[in-house]
Coordinates of C-alpha atoms in Angstrom, one line a residue:
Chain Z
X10 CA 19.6 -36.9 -114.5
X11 CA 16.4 -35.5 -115.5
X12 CA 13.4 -36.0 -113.0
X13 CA 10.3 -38.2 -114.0
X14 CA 7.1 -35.7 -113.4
X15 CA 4.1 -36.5 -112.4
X16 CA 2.6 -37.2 -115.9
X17 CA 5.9 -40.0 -116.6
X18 CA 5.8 -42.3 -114.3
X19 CA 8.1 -44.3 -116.4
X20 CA 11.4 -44.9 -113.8
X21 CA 13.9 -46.6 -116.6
X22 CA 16.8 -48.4 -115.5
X23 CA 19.1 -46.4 -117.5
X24 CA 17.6 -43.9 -115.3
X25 CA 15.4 -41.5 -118.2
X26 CA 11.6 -41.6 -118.3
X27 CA 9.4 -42.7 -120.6
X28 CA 5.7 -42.5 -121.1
X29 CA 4.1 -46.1 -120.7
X30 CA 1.4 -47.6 -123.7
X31 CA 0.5 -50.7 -122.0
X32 CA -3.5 -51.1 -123.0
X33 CA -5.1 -50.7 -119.6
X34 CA -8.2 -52.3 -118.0
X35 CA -10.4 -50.8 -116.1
X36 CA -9.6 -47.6 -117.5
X37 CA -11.8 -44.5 -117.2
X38 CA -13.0 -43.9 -120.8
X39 CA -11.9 -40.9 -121.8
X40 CA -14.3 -38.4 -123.9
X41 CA -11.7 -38.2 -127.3
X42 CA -13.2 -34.6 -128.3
X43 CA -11.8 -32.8 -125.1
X44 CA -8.0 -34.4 -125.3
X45 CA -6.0 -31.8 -127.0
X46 CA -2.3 -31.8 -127.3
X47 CA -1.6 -30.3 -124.3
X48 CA -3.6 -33.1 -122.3
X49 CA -2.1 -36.0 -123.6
X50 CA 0.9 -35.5 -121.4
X51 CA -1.3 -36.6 -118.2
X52 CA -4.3 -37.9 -119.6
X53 CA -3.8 -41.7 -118.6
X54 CA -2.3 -40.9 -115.3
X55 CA -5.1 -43.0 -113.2
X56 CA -4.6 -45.9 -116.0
X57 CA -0.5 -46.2 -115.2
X58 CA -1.8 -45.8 -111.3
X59 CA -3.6 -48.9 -111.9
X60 CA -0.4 -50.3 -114.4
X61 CA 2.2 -49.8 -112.0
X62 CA -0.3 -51.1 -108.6
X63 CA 0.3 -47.8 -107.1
X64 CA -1.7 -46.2 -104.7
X65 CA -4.2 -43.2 -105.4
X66 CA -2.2 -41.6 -102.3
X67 CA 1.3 -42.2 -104.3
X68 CA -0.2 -40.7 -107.8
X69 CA -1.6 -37.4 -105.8
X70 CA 2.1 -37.1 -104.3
X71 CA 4.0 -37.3 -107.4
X72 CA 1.5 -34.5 -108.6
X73 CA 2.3 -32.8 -105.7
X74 CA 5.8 -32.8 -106.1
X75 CA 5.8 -32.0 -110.0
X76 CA 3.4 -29.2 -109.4
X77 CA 2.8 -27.5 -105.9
X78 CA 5.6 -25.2 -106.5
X79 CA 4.1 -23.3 -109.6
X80 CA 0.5 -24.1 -107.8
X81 CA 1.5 -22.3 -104.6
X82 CA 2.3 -19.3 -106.6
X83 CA -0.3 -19.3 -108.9
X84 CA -2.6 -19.8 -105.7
X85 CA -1.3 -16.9 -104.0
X86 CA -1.8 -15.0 -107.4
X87 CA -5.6 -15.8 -107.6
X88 CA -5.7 -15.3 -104.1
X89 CA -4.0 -12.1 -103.4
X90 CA -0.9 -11.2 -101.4
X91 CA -2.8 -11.1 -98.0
X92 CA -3.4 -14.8 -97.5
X93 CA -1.4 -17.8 -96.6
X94 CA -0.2 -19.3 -100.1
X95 CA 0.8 -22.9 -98.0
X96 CA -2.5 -22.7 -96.6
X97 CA -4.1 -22.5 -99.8
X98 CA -2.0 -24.8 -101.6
X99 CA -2.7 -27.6 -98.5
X100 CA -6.4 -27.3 -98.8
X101 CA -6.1 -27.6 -102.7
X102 CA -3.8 -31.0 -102.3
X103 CA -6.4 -32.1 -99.2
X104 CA -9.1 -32.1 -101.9
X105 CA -6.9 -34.0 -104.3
X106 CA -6.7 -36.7 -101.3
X107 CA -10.5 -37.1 -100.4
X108 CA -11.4 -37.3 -104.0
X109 CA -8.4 -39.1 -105.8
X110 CA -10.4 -40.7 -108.4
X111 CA -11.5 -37.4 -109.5
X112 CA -8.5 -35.8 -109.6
X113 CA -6.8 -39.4 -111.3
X114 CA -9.8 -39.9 -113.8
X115 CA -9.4 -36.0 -115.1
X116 CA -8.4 -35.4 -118.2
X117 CA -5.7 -32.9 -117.3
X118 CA -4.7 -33.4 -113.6
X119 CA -3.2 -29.8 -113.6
X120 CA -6.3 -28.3 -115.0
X121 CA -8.0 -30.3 -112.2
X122 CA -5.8 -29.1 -109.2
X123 CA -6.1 -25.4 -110.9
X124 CA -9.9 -25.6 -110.9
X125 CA -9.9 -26.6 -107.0
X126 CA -6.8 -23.2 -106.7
X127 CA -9.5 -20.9 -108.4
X128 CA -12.7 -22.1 -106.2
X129 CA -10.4 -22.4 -102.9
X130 CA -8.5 -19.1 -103.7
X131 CA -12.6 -17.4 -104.3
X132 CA -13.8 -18.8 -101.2
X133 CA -11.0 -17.8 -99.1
X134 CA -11.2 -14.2 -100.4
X135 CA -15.1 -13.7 -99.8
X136 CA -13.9 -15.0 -96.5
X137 CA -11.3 -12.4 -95.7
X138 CA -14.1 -10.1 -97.2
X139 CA -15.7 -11.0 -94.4
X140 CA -13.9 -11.1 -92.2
X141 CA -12.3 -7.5 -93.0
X142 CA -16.1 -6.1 -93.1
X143 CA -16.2 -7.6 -89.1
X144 CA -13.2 -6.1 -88.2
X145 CA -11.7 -9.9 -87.5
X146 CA -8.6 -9.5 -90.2
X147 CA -5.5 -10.9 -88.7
X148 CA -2.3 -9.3 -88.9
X149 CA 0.6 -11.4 -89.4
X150 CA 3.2 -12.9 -91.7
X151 CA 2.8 -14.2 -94.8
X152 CA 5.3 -16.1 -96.7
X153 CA 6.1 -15.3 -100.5
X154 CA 5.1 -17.7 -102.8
X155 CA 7.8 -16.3 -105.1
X156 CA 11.3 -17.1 -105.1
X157 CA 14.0 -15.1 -103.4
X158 CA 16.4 -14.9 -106.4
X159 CA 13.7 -12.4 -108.6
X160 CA 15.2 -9.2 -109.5
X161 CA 13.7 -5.9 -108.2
X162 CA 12.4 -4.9 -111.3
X163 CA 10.4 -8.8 -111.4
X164 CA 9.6 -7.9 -108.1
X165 CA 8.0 -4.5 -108.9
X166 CA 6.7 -5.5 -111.6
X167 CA 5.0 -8.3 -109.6
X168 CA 3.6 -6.0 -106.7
X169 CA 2.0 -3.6 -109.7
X170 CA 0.5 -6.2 -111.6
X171 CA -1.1 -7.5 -107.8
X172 CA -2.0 -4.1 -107.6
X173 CA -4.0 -4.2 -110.7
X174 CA -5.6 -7.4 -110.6
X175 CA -7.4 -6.4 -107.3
X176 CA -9.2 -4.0 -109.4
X177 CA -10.7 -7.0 -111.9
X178 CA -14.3 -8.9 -111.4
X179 CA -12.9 -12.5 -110.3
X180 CA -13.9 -14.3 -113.8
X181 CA -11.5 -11.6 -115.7
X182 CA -8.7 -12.0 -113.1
X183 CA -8.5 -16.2 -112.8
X184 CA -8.6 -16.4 -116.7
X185 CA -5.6 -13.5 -117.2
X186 CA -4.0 -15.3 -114.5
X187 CA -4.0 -18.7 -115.5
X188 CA -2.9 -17.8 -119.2
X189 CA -0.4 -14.8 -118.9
X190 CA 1.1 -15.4 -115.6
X191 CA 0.5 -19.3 -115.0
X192 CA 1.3 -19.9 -118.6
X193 CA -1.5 -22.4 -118.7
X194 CA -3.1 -23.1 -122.6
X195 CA -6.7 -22.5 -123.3
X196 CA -7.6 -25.7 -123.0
X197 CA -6.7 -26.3 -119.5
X198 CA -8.2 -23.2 -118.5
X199 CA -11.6 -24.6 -120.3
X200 CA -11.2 -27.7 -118.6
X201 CA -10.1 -26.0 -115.0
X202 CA -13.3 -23.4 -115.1
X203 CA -15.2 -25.8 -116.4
X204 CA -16.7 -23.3 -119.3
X205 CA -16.1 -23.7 -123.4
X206 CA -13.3 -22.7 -124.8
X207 CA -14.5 -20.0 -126.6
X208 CA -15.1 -18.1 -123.1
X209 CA -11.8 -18.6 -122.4
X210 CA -11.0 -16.2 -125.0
X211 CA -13.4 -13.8 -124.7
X212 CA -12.8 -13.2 -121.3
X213 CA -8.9 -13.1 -121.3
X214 CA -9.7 -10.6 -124.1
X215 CA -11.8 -8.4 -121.4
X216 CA -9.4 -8.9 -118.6
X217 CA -6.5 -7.9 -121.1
X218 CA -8.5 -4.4 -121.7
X219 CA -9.5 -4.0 -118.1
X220 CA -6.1 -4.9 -117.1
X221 CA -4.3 -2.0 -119.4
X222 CA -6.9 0.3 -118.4
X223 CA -6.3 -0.2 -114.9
X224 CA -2.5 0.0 -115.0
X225 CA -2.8 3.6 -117.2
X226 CA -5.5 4.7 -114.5
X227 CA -3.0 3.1 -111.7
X228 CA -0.5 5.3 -113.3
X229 CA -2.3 8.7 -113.8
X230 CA -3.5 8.7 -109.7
X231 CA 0.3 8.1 -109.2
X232 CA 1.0 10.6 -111.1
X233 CA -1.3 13.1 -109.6
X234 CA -0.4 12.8 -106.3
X235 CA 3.0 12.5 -106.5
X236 CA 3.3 15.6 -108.9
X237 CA 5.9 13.6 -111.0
X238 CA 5.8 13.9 -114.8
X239 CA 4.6 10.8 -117.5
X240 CA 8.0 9.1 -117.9
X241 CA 8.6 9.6 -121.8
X242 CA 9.6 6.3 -123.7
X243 CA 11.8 6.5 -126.7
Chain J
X19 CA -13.0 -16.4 -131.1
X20 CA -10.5 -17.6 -132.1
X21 CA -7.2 -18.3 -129.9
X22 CA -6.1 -14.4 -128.7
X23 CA -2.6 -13.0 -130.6
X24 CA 0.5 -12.5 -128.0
X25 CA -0.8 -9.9 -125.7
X26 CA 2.5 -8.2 -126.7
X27 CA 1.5 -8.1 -130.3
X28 CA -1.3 -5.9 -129.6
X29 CA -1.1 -2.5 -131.4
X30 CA -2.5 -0.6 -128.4
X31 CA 0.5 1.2 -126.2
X32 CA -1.6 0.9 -123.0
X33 CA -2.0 -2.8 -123.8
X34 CA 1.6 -3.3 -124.9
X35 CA 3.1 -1.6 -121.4
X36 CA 0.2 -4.0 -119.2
X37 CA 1.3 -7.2 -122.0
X38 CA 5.1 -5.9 -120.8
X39 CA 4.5 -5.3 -117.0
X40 CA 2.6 -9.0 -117.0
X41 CA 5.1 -10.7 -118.6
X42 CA 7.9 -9.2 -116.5
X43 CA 6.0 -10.1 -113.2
X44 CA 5.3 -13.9 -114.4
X45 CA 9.2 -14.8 -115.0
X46 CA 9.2 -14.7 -111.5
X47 CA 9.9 -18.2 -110.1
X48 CA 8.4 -20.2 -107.4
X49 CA 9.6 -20.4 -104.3
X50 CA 11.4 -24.2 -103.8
X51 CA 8.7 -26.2 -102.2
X52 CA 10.0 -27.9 -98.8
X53 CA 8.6 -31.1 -99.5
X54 CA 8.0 -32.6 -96.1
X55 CA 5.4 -30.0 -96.3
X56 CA 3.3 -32.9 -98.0
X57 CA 2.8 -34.9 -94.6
X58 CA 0.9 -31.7 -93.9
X59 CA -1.5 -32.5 -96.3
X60 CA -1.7 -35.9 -95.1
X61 CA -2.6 -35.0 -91.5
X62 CA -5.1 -32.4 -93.1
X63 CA -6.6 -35.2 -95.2
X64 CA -6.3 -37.8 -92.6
X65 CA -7.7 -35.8 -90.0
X66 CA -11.5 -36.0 -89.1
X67 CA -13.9 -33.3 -90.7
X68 CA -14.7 -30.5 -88.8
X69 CA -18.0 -31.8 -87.3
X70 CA -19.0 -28.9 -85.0
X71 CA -19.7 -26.8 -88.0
X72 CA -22.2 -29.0 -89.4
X73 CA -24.6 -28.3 -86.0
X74 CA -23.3 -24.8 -86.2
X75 CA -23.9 -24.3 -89.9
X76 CA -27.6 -26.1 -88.9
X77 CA -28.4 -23.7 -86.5
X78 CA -27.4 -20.5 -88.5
X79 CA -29.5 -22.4 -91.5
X80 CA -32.4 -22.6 -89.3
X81 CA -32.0 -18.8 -88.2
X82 CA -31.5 -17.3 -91.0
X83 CA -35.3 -19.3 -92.0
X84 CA -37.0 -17.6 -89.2
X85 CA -35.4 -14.5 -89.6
X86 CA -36.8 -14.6 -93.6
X87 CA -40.3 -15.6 -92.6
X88 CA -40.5 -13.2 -89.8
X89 CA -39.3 -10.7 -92.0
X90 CA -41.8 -11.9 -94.6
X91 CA -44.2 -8.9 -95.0
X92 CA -47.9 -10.6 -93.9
X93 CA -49.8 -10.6 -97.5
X94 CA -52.0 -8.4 -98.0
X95 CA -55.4 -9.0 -98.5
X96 CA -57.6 -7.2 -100.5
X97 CA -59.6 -5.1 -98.7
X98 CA -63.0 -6.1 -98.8
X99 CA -65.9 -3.5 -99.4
X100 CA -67.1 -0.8 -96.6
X101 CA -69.6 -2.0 -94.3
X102 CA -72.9 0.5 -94.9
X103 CA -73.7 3.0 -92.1
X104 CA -77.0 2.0 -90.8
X105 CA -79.2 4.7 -88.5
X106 CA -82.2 3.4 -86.8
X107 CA -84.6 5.6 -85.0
X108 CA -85.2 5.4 -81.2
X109 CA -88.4 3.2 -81.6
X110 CA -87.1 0.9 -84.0
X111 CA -86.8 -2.9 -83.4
X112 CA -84.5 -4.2 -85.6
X113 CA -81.7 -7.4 -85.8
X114 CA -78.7 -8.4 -87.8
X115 CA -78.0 -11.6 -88.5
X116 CA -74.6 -13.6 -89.2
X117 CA -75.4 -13.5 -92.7
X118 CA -75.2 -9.5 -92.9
X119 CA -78.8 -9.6 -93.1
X120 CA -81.1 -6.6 -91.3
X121 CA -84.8 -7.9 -90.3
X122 CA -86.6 -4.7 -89.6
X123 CA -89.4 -5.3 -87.7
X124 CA -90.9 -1.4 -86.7
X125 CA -90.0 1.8 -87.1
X126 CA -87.0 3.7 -89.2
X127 CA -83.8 2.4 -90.1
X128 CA -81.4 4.3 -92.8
X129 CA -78.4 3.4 -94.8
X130 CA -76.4 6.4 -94.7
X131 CA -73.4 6.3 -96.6
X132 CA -73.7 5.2 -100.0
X133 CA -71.2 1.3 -100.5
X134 CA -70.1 -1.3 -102.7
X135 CA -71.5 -4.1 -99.7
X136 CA -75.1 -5.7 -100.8
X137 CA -77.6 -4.1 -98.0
X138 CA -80.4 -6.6 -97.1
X139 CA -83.6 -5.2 -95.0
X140 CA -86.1 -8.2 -94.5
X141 CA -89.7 -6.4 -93.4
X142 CA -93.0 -8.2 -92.2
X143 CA -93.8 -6.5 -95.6
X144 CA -91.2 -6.8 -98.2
X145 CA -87.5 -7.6 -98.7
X146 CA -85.2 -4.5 -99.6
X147 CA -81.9 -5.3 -102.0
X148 CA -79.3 -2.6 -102.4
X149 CA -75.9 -1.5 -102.9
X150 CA -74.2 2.1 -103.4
X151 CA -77.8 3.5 -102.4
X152 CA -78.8 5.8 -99.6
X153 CA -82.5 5.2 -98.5
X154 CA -84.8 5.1 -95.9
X155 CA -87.1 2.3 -95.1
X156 CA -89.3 2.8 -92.3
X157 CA -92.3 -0.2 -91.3
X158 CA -95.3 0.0 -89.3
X159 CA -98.3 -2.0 -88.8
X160 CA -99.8 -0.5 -92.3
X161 CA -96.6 -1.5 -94.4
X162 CA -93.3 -1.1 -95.2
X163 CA -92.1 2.8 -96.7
X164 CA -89.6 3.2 -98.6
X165 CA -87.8 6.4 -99.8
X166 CA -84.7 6.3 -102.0
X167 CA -82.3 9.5 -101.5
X168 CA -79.0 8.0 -104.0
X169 CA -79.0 5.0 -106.1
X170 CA -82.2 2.4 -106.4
X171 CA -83.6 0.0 -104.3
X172 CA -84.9 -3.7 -105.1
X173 CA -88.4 -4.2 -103.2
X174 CA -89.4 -8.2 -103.7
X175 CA -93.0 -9.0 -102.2
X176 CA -94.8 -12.0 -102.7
X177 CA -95.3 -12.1 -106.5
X178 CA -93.7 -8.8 -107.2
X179 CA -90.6 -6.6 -107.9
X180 CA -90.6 -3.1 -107.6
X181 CA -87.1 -0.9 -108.6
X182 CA -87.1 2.2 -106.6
X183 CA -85.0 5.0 -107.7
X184 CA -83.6 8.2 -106.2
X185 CA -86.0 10.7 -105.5
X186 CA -88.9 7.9 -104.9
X187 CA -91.0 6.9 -102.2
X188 CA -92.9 3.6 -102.3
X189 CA -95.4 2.1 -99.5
X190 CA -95.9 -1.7 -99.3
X191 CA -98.2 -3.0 -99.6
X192 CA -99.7 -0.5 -101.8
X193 CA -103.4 0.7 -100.7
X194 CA -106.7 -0.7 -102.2
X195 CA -109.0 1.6 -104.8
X196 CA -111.4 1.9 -102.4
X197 CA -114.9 1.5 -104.3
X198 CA -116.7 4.9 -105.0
X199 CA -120.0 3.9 -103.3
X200 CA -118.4 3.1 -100.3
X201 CA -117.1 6.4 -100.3
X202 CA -120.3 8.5 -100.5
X203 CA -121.2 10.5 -97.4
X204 CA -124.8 9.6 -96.5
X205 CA -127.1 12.6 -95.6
X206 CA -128.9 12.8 -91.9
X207 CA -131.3 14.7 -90.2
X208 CA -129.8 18.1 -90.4
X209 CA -128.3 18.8 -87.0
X210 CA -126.2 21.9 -86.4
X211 CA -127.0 23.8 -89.0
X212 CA -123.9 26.3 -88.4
X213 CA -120.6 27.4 -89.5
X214 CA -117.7 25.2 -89.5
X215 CA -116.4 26.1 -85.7
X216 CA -119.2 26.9 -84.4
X217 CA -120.8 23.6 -86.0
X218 CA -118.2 21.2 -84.4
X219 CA -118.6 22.5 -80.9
X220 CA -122.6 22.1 -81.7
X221 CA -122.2 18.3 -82.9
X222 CA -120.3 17.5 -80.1
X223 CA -122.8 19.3 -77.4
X224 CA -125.8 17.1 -79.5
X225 CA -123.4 13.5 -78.9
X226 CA -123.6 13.6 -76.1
X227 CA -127.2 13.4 -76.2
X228 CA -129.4 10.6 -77.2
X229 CA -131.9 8.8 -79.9
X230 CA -131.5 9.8 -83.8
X231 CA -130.1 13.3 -83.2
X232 CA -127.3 12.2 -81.0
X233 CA -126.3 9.8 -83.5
X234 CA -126.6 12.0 -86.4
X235 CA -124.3 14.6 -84.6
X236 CA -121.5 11.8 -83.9
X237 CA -121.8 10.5 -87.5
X238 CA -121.8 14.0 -88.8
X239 CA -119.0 15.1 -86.1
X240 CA -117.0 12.2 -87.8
X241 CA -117.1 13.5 -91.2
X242 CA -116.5 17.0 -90.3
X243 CA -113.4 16.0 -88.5
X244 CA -112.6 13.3 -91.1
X245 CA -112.8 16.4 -93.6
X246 CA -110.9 19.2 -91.3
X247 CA -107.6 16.1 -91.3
X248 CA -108.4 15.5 -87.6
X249 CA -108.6 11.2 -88.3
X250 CA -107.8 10.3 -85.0
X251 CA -111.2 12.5 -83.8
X252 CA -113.3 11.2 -86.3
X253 CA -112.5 7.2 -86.0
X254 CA -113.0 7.8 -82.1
X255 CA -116.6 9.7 -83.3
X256 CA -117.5 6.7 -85.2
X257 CA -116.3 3.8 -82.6
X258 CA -118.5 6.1 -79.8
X259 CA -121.0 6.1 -82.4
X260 CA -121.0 2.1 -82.7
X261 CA -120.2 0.8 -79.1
X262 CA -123.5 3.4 -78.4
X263 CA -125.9 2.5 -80.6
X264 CA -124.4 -0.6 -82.2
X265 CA -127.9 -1.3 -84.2
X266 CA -129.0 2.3 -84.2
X267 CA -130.4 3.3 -87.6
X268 CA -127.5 4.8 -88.5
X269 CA -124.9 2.1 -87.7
X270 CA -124.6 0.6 -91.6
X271 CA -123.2 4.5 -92.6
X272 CA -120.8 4.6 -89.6
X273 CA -119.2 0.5 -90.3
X274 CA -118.0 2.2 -94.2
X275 CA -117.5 5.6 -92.4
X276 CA -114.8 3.5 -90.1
X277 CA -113.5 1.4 -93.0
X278 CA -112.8 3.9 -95.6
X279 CA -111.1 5.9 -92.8
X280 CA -109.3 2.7 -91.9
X281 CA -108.3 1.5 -95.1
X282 CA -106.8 5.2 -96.1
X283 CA -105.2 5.5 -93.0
X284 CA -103.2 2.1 -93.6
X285 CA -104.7 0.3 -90.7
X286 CA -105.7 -2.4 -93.1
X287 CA -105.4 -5.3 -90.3
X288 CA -108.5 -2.8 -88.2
X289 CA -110.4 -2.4 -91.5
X290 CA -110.4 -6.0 -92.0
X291 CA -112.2 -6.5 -89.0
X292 CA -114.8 -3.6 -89.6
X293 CA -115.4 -5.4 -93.1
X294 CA -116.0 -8.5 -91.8
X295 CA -118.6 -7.1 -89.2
X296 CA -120.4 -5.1 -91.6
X297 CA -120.9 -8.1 -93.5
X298 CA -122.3 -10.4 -90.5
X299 CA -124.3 -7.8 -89.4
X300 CA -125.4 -5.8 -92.9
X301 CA -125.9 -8.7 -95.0
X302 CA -128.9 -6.7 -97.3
X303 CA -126.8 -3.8 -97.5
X304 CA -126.7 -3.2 -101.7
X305 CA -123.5 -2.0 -100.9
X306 CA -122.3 -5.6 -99.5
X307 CA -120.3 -6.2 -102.5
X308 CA -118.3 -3.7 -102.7
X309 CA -117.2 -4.1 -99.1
X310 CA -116.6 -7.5 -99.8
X311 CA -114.3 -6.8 -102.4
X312 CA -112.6 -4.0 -100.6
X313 CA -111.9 -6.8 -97.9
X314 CA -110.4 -8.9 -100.0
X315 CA -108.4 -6.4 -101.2
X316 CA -106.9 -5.2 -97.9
X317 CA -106.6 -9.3 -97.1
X318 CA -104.5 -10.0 -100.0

């Protein structure tokens, strides 16, 4: 039986989900030029809290449980490798708790969450900056965010690509992350950053360049120092 | 823009091995989420803020303040002109006031160094208004003198303005024409008939005599020491001359004698007084106008 997620809320006896189109009271009007396709999924989430008489607390869990997993890693991937991904991913859901109207009122609740991943996962590297410049780093174990069954070459591939996006300003970075590793569309990024969509473009279009230029500058150091040849493709 | 093309449609190889790499690195999967992790986030939620950073974050707020405003550079103000250099001679009697103002009362007082400041010099005399100059300005009982060395000087008297530039030298109050009469040398009783030594140490031996010779020799020794520069011999010739023989036939010629020599030798306060007796106790004299006028002069 498929799971409901947090966007159908819909138990059904027969034990599917469906979405609910009961006209709501009280609802939080909802500006019609910013819903897009990919926001309709979740876009009267704090209307079917108020349908179904469930609490705000209830609503944030079911988000929790349809998206920490994907959160947690794309948390870890703003955030870099060296800080706690549960840590980050609890701070982001504590938010979700103080302010649940927000985060139930949003347009795209995933877009909301992501926005509070970005400014937590910002904070808590100037932080470790800081903390790094002081000579306070701590030194111990951080779980992966990613799952055990990768392959080697996913894993590589997902070390290098860490590697590189260390290299980016933090505006390039969250944007390439959301949309090429997140898989988020440019809508929810717009609505997560809070800037036009437009922006989202231009800068995943920067971060793409940076990023390639990066890796083939990654590449020629390795190269360099390890006296190994340019593996020829084809 | 527009929405982007597939990173992996990009034409670029660099782009297409990063689009590749990217792509390869975000199949990876999330780790399962234990979800009794969520009472976690309750407890986090649920538990009270962390109040001792708000005093803490006061009281680094509230340093970091002072440490701005004590690093604050002061402002700086513009600096305002140079105070003049003023040099006064050992005699002189002179005061500044709050204002900036110099009263100059007697004797020498110079601005030496040439500033933007306004110099004020109040005399008995005059009132002296500069700036950027060098002069002198020296007063005694006769008047105020001043000499400009760099720049020019604003001299206000009563009714009048007088600019004096560099290279000038202006006395205050300026000395009377002194009528022509008055200045005619009356002829005596020849006494002495000598040459010019020899005749002073003869006009001397005959003062010290007495009747019309002696005071022929001390009004003559008065006009040969007026004539040799020697003033200060000749006034005290003609004030002998007078407390002597205060009617004596003579004493009309000595009173002018005293004033002329008064008046050009700026003692105009003295020459006042002669005036003034030669015209209680000379009131025929034709020459009564003149002196009358000269007084008036000298009193103005």
């Amino acid at each position: 039986m498929p799971a409901c997620d947090a966007s159908n809320f819909n138990h059904l006896p027969n034990g599917h989900c469906s979405r609910l189109h009961t006209p709501l009271r009280n609802a939080v009007p909802v500006k019609p030029a910013r819903r897009s396709r990919h926001l309709d999924v979740e876009m009267s989430l704090q209307a079917l809290v108020m349908t179904l008489g469930e609490s705000p607390r209830e609503a944030v869990r079911r988000l929790y449980v349809a998206h920490a997993a994907e959160l947690r890693l794309g948390v870890a991937r703003l955030a870099g490798r060296d800080l706690d991904p549960d840590d980050l991913l609890h701070e982001v859901f504590i938010v979700a708790l103080r302010k649940p109207d927000d985060v139930l009122s949003a347009d795209a609740p995933k877009a909301w969450l992501y926005g509070v991943a970005v400014k937590v996962a910002a904070s808590r590297r100037r932080t470790a900056k800081l903390r790094r410049f002081l000579g306070l780093e701590d030194v111990h174990e951080v779980a992966s965010a990613e799952s055990s069954s990768r392959t080697a070459e996913q894993r590589d591939a997902s070390k290098r690509v860490e590697q590189v996006l260390s290299k980016l300003s933090d505006k390039k970075r969250e944007v390439l992350v959301l949309h090429e590793l997140q898989g988020l569309p440019g809508e929810e990024i717009a609505a997560a950053l809070q800037i036009p969509l437009k922006t989202v473009w231009t800068r995943l279009f920067h971060a793409r360049k940076d990023f390639a230029a990066e890796l083939a500058r990654l590449e020629l150091i390795e190269q360099r120092t390890s006296g190994l040849k340019e593996e020829r493709h084809g | 823009m527009d929405e982007l093309k597939p990173w992996s449609a990009s034409t670029d190889p660099a782009e297409v091995k990063a689009a590749r790499l990217v792509a390869l690195a975000a199949q990876v999967p999330p780790a399962p989420l234990d979800h009794t992790s969520w009472d976690r986030v309750v407890r986090g939620a649920d538990g009270a803020r962390d109040v001792v950073l708000l005093p803490a974050f006061a009281a680094a707020l509230v340093a970091g303040v002072l440490l701005v405003l004590w690093l604050r550079p002061a402002p700086v103000s513009p600096a305002g002109p140079e105070a003049p250099v003023l040099v006064a001679s050992a005699n002189s009697s002179f005061a500044q006031q709050p204002s900036g103002v110099v009263r100059l009362d007697a004797g020498r007082l110079a601005v030496q160094r040439a500033t933007a400041a306004k110099v004020v010099f109040i005399t008995p005399h005059v009132t002296l208004e500069a700036s950027r100059s060098r002069f002198l300005a020296e007063v005694t009982a006769g008047g105020t003198t001043v000499r400009v060395e760099e720049g020019e000087v604003v001299l206000r008297a009563k009714d009048t303005t007088r600019v004096v530039k560099a290279g000038e030298t202006l006395v205050w109050p300026p000395s009377p024409n002194i009528p022509l009469p008055l200045t005619t040398v009356a002829s005596t009783t020849p006494v002495c008939d000598a040459t010019a030594g020899e005749r002073l140490d003869c006009l001397r031996a005959e003062a010290k005599g007495d009747g019309l010779l002696a005071q022929a020799a001390l009004y003559e020794l008065g006009v040969l020491e007026a004539k040799q520069g020697n003033r200060t011999d000749a006034l005290a010739a003609w004030t002998t001359s007078l407390s002597r023989f205060p009617d004596g036939v003579l004493h009309p010629e000595v009173r002018l004698a005293l004033l002329v020599e008064l008046t050009r030798a700026r003692r105009f306060t003295e020459a006042v007084a002669v005036a003034r007796a030669f015209e209680e106790r000379c009131a025929q004299d034709p020459r009564l106008a003149d002196v009358v006028a000269l007084r008036r002069s000298l009193e103005r």
